[in-house]
PDB file of C-alpha atoms and ligand atoms in Angstrom:
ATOM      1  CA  UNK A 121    -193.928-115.414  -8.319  1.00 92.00           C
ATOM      2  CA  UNK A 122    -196.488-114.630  -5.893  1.00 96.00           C
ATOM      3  CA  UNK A 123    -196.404-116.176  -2.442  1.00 97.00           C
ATOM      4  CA  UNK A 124    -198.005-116.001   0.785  1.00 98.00           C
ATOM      5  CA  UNK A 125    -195.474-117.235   3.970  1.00 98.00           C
ATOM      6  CA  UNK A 126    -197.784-117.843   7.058  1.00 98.00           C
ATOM      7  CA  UNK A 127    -196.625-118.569  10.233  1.00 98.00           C
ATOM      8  CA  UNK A 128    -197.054-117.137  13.405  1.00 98.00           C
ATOM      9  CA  UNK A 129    -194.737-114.431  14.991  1.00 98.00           C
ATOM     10  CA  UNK A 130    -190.797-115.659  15.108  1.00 98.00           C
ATOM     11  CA  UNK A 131    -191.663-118.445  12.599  1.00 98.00           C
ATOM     12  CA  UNK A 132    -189.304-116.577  10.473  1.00 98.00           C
ATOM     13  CA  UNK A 133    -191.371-115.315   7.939  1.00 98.00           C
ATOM     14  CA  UNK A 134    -189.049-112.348   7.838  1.00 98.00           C
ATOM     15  CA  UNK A 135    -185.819-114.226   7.779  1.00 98.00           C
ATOM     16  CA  UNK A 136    -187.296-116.373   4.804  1.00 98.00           C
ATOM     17  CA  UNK A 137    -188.642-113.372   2.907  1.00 97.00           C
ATOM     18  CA  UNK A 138    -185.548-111.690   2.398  1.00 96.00           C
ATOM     19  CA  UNK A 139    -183.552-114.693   1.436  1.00 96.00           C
ATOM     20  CA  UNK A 140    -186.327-115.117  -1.346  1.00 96.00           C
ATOM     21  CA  UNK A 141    -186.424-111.693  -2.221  1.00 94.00           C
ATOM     22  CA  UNK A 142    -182.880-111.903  -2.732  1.00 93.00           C
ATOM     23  CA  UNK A 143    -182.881-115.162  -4.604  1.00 93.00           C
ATOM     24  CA  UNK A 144    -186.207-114.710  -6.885  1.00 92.00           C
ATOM     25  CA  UNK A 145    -185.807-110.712  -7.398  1.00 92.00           C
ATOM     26  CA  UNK A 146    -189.661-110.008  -6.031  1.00 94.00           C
ATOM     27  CA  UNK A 147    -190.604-107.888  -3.422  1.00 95.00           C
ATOM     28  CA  UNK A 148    -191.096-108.411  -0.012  1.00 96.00           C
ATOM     29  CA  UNK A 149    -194.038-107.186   1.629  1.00 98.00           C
ATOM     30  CA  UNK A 150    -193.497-107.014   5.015  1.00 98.00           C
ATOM     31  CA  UNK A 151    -196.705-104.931   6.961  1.00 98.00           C
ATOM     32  CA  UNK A 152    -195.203-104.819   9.935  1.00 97.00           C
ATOM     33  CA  UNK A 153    -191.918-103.115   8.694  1.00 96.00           C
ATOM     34  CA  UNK A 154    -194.663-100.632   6.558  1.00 97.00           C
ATOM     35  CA  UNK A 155    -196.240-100.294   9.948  1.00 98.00           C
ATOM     36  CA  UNK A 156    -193.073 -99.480  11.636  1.00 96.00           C
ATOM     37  CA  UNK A 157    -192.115 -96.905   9.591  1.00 96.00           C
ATOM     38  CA  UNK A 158    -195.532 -95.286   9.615  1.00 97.00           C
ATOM     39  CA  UNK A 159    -195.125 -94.968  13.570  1.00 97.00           C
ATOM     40  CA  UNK A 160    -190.971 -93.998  13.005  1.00 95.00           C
ATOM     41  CA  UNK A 161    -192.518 -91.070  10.845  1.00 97.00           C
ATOM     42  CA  UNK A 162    -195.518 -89.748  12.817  1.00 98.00           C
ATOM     43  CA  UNK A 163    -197.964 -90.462  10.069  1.00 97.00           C
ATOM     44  CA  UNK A 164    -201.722 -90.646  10.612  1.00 96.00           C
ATOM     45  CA  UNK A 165    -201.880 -94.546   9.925  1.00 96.00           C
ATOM     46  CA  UNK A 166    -199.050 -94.577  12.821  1.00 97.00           C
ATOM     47  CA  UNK A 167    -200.262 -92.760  15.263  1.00 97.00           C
ATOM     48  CA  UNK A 168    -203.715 -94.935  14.829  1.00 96.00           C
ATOM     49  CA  UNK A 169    -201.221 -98.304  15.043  1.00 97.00           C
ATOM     50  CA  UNK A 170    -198.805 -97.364  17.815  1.00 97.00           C
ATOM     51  CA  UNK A 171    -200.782 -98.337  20.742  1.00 96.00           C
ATOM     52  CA  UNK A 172    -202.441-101.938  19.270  1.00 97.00           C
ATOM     53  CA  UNK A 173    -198.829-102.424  18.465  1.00 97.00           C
ATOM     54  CA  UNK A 174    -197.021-101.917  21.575  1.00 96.00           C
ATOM     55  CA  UNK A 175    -199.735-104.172  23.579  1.00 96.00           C
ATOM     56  CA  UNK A 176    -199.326-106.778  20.703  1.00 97.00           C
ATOM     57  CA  UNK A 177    -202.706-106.620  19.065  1.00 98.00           C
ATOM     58  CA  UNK A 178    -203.800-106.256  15.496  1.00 98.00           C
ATOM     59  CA  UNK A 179    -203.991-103.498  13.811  1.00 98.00           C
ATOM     60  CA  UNK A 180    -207.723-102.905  11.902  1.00 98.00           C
ATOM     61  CA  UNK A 181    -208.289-104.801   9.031  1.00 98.00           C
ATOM     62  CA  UNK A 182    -209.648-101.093   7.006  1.00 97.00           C
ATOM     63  CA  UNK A 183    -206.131-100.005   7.299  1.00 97.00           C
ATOM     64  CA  UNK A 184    -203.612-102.772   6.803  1.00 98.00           C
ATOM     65  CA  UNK A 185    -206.140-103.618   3.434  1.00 97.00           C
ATOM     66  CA  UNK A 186    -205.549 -99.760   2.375  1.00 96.00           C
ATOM     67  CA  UNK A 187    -201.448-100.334   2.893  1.00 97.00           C
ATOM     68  CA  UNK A 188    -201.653-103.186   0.984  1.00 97.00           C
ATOM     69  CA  UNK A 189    -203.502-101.953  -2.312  1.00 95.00           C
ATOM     70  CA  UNK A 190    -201.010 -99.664  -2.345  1.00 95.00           C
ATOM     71  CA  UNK A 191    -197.647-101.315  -1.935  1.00 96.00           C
ATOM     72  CA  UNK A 192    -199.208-103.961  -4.579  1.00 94.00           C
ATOM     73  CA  UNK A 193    -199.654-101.817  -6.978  1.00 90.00           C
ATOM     74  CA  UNK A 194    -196.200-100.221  -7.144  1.00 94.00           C
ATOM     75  CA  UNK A 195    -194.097-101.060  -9.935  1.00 93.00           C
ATOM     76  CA  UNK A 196    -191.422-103.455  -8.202  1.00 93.00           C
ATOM     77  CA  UNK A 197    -194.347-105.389  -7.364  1.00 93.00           C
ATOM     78  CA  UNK A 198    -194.845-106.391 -10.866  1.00 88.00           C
ATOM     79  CA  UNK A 199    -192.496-109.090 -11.074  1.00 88.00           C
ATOM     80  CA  UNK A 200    -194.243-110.944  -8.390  1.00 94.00           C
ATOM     81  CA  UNK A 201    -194.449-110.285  -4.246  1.00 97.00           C
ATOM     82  CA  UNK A 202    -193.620-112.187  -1.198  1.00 98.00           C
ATOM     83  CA  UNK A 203    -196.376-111.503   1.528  1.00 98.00           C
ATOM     84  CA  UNK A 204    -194.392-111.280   5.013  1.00 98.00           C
ATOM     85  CA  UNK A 205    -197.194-110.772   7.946  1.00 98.00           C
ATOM     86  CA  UNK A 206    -200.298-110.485   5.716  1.00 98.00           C
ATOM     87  CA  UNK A 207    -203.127-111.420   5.928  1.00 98.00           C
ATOM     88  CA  UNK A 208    -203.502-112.080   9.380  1.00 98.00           C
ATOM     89  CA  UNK A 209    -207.312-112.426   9.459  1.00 98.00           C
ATOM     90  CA  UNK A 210    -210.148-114.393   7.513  1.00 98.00           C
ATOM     91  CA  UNK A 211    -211.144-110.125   6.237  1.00 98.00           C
ATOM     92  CA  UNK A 212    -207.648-109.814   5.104  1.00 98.00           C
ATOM     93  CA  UNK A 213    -207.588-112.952   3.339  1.00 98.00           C
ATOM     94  CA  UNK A 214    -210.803-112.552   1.475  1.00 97.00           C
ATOM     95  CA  UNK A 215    -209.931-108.615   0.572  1.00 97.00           C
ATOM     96  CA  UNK A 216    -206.761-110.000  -0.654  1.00 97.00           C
ATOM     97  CA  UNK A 217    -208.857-112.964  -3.055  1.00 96.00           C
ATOM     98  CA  UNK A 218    -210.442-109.790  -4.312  1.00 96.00           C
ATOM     99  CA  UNK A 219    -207.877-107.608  -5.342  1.00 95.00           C
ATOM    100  CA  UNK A 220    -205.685-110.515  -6.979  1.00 94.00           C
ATOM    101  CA  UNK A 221    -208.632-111.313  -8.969  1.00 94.00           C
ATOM    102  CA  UNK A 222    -209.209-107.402 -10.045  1.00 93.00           C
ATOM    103  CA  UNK A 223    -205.640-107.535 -11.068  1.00 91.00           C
ATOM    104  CA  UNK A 224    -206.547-110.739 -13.042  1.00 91.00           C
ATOM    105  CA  UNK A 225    -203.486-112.555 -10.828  1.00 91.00           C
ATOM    106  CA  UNK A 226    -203.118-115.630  -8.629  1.00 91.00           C
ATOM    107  CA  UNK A 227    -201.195-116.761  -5.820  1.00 94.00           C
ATOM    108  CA  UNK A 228    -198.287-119.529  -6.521  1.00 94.00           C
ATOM    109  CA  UNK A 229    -198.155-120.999  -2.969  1.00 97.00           C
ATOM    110  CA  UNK A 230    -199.082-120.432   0.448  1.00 98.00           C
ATOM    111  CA  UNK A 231    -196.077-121.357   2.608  1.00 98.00           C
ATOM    112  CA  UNK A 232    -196.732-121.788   6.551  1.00 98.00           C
ATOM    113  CA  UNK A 233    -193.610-122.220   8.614  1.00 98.00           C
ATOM    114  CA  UNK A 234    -194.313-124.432  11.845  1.00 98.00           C
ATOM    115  CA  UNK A 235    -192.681-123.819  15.086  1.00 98.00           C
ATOM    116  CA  UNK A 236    -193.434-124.773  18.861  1.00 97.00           C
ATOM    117  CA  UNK A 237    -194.482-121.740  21.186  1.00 96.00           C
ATOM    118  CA  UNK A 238    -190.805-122.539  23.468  1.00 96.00           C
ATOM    119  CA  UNK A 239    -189.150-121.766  20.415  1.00 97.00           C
ATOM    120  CA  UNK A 240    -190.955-118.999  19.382  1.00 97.00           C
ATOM    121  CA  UNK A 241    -190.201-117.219  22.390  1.00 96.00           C
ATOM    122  CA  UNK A 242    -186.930-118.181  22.712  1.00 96.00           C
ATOM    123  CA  UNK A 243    -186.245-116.688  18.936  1.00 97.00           C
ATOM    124  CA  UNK A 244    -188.250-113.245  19.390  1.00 97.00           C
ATOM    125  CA  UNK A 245    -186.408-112.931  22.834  1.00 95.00           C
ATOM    126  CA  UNK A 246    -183.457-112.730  21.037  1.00 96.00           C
ATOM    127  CA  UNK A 247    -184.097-111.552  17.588  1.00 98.00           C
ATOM    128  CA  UNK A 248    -182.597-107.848  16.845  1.00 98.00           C
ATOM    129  CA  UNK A 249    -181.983-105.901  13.758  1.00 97.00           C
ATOM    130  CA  UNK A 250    -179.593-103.136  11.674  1.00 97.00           C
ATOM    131  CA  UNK A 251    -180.232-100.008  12.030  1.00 95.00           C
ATOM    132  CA  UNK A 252    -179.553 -98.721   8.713  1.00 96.00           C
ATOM    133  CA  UNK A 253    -180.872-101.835   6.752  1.00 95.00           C
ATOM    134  CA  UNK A 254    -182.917-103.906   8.613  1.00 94.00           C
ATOM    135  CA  UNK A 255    -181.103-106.913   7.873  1.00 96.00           C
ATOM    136  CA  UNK A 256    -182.261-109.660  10.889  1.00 97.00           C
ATOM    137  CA  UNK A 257    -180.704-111.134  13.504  1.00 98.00           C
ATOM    138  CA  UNK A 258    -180.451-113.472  16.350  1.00 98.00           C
ATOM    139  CA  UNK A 259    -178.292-113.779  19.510  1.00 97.00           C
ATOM    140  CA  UNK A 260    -177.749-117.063  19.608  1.00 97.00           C
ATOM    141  CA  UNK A 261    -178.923-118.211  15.947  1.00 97.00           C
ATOM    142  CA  UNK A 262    -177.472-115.552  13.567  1.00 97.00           C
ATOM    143  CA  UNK A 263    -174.947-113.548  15.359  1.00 98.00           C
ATOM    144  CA  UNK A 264    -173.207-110.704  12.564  1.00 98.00           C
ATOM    145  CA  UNK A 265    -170.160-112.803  11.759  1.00 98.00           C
ATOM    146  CA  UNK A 266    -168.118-109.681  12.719  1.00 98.00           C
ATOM    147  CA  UNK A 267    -169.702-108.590  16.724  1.00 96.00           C
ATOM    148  CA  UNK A 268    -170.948-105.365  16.105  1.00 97.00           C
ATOM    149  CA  UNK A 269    -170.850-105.051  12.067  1.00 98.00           C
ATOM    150  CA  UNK A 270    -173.848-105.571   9.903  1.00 98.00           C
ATOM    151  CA  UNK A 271    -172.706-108.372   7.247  1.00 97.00           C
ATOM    152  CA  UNK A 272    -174.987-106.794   4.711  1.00 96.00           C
ATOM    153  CA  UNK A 273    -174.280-103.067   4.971  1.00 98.00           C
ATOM    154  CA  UNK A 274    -171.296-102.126   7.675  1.00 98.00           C
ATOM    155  CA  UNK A 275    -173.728-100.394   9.815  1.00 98.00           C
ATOM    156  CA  UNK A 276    -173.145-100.090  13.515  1.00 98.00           C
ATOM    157  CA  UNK A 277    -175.860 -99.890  15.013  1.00 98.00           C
ATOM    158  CA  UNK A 278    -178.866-102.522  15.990  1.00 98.00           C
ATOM    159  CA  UNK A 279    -182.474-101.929  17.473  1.00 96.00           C
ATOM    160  CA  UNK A 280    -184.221-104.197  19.415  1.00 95.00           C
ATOM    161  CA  UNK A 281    -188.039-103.947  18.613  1.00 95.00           C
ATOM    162  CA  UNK A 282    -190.246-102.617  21.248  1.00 91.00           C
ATOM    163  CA  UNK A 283    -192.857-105.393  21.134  1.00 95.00           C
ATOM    164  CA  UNK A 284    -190.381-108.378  21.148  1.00 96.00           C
ATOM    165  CA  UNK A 285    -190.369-108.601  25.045  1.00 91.00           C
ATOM    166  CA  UNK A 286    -191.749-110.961  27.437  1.00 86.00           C
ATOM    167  CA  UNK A 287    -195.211-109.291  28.442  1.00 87.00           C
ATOM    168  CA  UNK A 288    -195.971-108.788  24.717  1.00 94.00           C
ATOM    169  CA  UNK A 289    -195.391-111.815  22.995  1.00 95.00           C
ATOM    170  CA  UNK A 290    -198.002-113.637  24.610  1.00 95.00           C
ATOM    171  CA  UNK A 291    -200.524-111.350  23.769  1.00 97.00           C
ATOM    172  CA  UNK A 292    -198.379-111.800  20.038  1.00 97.00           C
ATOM    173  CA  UNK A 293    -199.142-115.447  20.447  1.00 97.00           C
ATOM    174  CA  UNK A 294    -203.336-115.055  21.704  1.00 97.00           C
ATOM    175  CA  UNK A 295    -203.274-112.536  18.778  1.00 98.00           C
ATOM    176  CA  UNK A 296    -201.911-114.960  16.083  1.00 98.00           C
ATOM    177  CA  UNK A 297    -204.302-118.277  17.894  1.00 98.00           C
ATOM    178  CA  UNK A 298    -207.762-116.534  18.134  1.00 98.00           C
ATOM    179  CA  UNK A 299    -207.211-114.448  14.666  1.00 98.00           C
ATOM    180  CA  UNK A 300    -204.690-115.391  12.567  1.00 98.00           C
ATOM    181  CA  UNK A 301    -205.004-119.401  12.695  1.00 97.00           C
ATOM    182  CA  UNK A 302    -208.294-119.316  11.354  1.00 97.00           C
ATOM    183  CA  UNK A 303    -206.978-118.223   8.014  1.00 97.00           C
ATOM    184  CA  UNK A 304    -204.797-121.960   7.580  1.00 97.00           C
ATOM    185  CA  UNK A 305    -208.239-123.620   6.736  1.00 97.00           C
ATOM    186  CA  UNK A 306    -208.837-120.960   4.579  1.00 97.00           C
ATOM    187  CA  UNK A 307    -205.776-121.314   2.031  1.00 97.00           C
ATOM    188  CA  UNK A 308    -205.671-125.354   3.285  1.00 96.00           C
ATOM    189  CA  UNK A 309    -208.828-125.754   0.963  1.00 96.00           C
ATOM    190  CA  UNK A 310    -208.123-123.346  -1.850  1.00 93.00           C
ATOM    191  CA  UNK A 311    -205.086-125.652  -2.887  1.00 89.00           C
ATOM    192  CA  UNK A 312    -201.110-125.142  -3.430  1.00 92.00           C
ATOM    193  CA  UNK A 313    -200.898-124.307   0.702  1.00 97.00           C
ATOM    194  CA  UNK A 314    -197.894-126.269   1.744  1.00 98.00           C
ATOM    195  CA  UNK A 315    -196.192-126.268   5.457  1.00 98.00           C
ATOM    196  CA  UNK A 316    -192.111-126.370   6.154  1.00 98.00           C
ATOM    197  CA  UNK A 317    -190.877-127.144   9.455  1.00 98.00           C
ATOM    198  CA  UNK A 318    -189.514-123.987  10.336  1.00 98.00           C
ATOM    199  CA  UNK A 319    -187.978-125.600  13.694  1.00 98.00           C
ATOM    200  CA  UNK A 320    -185.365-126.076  11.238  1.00 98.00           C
ATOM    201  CA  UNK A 321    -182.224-124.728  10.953  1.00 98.00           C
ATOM    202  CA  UNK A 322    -181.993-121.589   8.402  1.00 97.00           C
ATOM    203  CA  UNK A 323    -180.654-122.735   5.564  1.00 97.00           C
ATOM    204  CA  UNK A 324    -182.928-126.193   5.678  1.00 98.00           C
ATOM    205  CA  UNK A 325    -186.169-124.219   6.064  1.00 98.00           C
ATOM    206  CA  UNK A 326    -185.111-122.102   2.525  1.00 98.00           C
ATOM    207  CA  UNK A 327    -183.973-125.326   1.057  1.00 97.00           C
ATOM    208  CA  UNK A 328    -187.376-126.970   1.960  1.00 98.00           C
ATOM    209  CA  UNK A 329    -189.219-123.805   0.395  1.00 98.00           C
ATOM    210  CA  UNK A 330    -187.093-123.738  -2.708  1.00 96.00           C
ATOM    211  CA  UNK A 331    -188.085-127.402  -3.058  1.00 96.00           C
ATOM    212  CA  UNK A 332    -191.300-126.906  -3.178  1.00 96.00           C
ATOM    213  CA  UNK A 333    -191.101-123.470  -5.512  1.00 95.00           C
ATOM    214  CA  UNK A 334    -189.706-125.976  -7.895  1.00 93.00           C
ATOM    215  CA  UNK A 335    -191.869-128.582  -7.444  1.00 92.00           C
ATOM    216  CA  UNK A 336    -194.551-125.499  -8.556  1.00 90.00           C
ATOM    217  CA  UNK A 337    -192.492-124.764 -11.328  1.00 85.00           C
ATOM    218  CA  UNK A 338    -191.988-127.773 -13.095  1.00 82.00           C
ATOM    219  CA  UNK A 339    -195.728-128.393 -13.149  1.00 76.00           C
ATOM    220  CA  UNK A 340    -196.675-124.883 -14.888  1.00 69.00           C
TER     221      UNK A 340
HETATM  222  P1  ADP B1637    -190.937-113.553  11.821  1.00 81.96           P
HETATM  223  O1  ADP B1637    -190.732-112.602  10.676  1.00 81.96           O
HETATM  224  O2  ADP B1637    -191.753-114.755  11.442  1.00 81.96           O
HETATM  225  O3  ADP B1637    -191.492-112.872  13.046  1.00 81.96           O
HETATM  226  P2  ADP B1637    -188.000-113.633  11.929  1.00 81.96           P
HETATM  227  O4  ADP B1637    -187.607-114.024  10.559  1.00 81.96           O
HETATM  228  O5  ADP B1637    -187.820-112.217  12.332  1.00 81.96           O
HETATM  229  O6  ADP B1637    -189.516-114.138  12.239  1.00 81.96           O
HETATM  230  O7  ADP B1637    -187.200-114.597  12.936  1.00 81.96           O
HETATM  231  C1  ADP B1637    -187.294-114.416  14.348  1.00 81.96           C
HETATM  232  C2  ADP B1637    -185.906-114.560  14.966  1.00 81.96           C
HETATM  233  O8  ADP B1637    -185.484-115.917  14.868  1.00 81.96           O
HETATM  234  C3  ADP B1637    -184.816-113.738  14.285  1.00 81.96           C
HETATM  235  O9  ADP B1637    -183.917-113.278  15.266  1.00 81.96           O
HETATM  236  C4  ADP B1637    -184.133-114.716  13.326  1.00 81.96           C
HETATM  237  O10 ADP B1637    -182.762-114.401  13.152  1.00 81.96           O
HETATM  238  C5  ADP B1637    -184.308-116.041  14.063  1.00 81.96           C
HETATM  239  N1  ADP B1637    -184.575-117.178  13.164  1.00 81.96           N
HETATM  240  C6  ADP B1637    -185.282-117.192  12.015  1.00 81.96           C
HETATM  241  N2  ADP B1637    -185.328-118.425  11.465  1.00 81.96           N
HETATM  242  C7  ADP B1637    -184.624-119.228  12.306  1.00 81.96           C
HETATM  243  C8  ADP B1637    -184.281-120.634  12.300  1.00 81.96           C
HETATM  244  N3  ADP B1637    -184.713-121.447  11.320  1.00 81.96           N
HETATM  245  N4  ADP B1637    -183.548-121.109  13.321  1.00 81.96           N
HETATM  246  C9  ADP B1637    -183.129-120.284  14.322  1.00 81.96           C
HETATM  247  N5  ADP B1637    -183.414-118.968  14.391  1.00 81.96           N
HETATM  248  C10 ADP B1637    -184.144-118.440  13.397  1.00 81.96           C
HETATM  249  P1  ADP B1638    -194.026-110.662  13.715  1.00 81.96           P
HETATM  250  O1  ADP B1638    -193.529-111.165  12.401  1.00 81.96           O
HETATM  251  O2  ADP B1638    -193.033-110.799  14.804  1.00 81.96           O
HETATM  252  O3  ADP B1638    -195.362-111.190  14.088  1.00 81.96           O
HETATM  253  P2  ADP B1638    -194.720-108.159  12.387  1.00 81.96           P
HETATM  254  O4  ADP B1638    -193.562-107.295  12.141  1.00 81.96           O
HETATM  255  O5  ADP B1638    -195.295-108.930  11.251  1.00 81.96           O
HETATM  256  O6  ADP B1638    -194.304-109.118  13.601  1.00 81.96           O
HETATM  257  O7  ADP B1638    -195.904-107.324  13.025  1.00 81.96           O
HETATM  258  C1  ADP B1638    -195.718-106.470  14.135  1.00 81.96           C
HETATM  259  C2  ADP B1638    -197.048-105.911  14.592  1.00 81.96           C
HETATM  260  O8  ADP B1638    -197.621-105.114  13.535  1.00 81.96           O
HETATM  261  C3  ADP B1638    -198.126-106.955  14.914  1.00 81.96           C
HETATM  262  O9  ADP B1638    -198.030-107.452  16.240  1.00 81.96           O
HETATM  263  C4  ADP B1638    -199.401-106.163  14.655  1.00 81.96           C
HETATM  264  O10 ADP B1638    -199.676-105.289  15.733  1.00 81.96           O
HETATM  265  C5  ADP B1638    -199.026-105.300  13.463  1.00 81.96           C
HETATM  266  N1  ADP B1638    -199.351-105.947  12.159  1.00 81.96           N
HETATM  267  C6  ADP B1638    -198.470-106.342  11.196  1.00 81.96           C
HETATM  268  N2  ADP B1638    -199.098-106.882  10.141  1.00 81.96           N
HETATM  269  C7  ADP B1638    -200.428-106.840  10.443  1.00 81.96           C
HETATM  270  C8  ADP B1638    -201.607-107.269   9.771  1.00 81.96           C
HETATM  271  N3  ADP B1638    -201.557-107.863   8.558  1.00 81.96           N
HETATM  272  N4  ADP B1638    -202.801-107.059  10.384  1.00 81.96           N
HETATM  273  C9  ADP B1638    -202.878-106.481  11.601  1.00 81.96           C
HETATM  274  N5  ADP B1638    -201.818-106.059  12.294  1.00 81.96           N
HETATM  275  C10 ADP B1638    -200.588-106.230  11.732  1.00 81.96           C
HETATM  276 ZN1   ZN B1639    -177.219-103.340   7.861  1.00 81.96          ZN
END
C-alpha cells in the first residue's frame, strides 16, 4: 500500500499515520520527524532547516526531494509507505510522479484530512509528544491514560515542539495556503484522491480511511 495523507498542519496526518502503520505494517514517512532529527543531530541538512523551521516556513524543495529518494528506497519501504507531510509543493509532487514511475510503482490513494483553522490551532496548541518514542499526544484530546506515562513505551518524559506555538502557526497556516493547497488540484485530477473529515473524533477519522482502503481493495 502506498498512500499519500494531505492535510494541513494539526489535521492529524501524524496521528493517522501511525495508526496505519501499525495496522497495514508499511512505513511511515514522516519529513518533518526526518527533519527533526537532522536538526537534533547537527547534520548539514539541519543546520540548513533549523531556521525556515523555527519561523514556520518550508524547507527547499532540493532537499526534502533528496530525503525522500532516500528513505524510499530503504528496504522497509518495500512493502508499501505512508507519506506523512510530503509533498508539500506542486515541485514535490511532480518529483515524487517521477520517482514512483522510475520505480515502476503507483500511489493507492491520496487521503486529505479536513479541519477548520479554530481547530487547528486549538489541536497544535496542545499537541505534545514522548520523548523516547514519539508516540503523539494531546491535552485535552489524547491525554496518556496514566498522567505522566507513555501508553506505548513507559517513558517519562514529553517534548513540546518548538514551532507548535502561537506566533508560528500562522505562518504554519500562510505556509500550508499559498504552497501546499495548490497541490489538492493536483492529485484531485489524477484520480483515487479522497477527503475524510478529520474534525472527527480519532477513531472515526481511521474508520473513515479504512473504509475507503477497502473500498480500494475490493476493486483491485
Ligand atoms: P499533523 O501530523 O497533521 O500535524 P497530529 O497527528 O500531530 O497532526 O495531530 C495534532 C494534534 O491533534 C495532536 O496532539 C493529536 O493528538 C491531536 N489530534 C489528532 N487527531 C485528532 C482528532 N481527530 N481529534 C482531536 N484531536 C486530534
Ligand atoms: P505539521 O504536521 O505540524 O505541519 P511537520 O512535522 O510535518 O509539521 O513539519 C514541520 C516543519 O518541517 C514544517 O513547518 C516545515 O518547516 C518542515 N517540513 C516538513 N516537511 C516538509 C516538506 N515536505 N517540505 C518543506 N518543508 C517541510
Ligand atoms: Zn513513548
Amino acid at each position: 500500500m502506498r498512500l499519500i495523507l494531505l492535510g494541513p498542519p494539526g489535521a492529524g496526518k501524524g496521528t493517522q499515520s501511525k495508526i496505519l502503520e501499525t495496522e497495514y505494517g508499511v512505513a511511515q514517512i514522516a519529513t518533518g520527524d526526518m527533519l527533526r532529527a537532522e536538526v537534533a543531530a547537527g547534520s548539514p541538512v539541519g543546520m540548513e532547516a533549523k531556521a525556515v523551521m523555527a519561523a514556520g516556513g518550508l524547507v527547499s524543495d532540493d532537499i526534502i526531494i533528496r530525503m525522500l529518494k532516500n528513505r524510499v528506497s530503504q528496504p522497509d519501504c518495500q512493502k508499501g509507505f505512508i507519506l506523512d507531510g510530503f509533498p508539500r509543493t506542486i515541485p514535490q509532487a511532480e518529483a515524487l510522479d517521477a520517482l514512483l514511475h522510475e520505480m515502476d510503482m503507483d500511489l493507492d490513494a491520496v487521503i486529505a484530512l479536513e479541519v477548520n483553522e479554530p481547530v487547528l490551532v486549538e489541536r497544535i496548541s496542545g499537541r505534545f509528544s514522548c520523548k523516547t518514542c514519539n508516540a503523539g499526544y494531546h491535552e485535552t484530546f489524547k491525554r496518556p491514560k496514566i498522567d505522566g506515562t507513555c501508553d506505548v513505551c513507559g517513558g517519562h518524559e514529553f517534548i513540546h515542539r518548538a514551532d507548535d506555538k502561537a506566533e508560528t502557526v500562522h505562518a504554519r497556516l500562510e505556509a500550508y495556503n499559498a504552497q501546499t493547497a495548490p497541490i489538492l488540484p493536483y492529485y484531485r485530477a489524477q484520480g483515487r484522491f479522497f477527503t475524510v473529515d478529520g474534525m472527527a473524533e480519532m477513531d472515526e477519522v481511521s474508520s473513515q480511511i479504512a473504509a475507503i482502503l477497502d473500498r480500494l481493495h475490493a476493486l483491485n
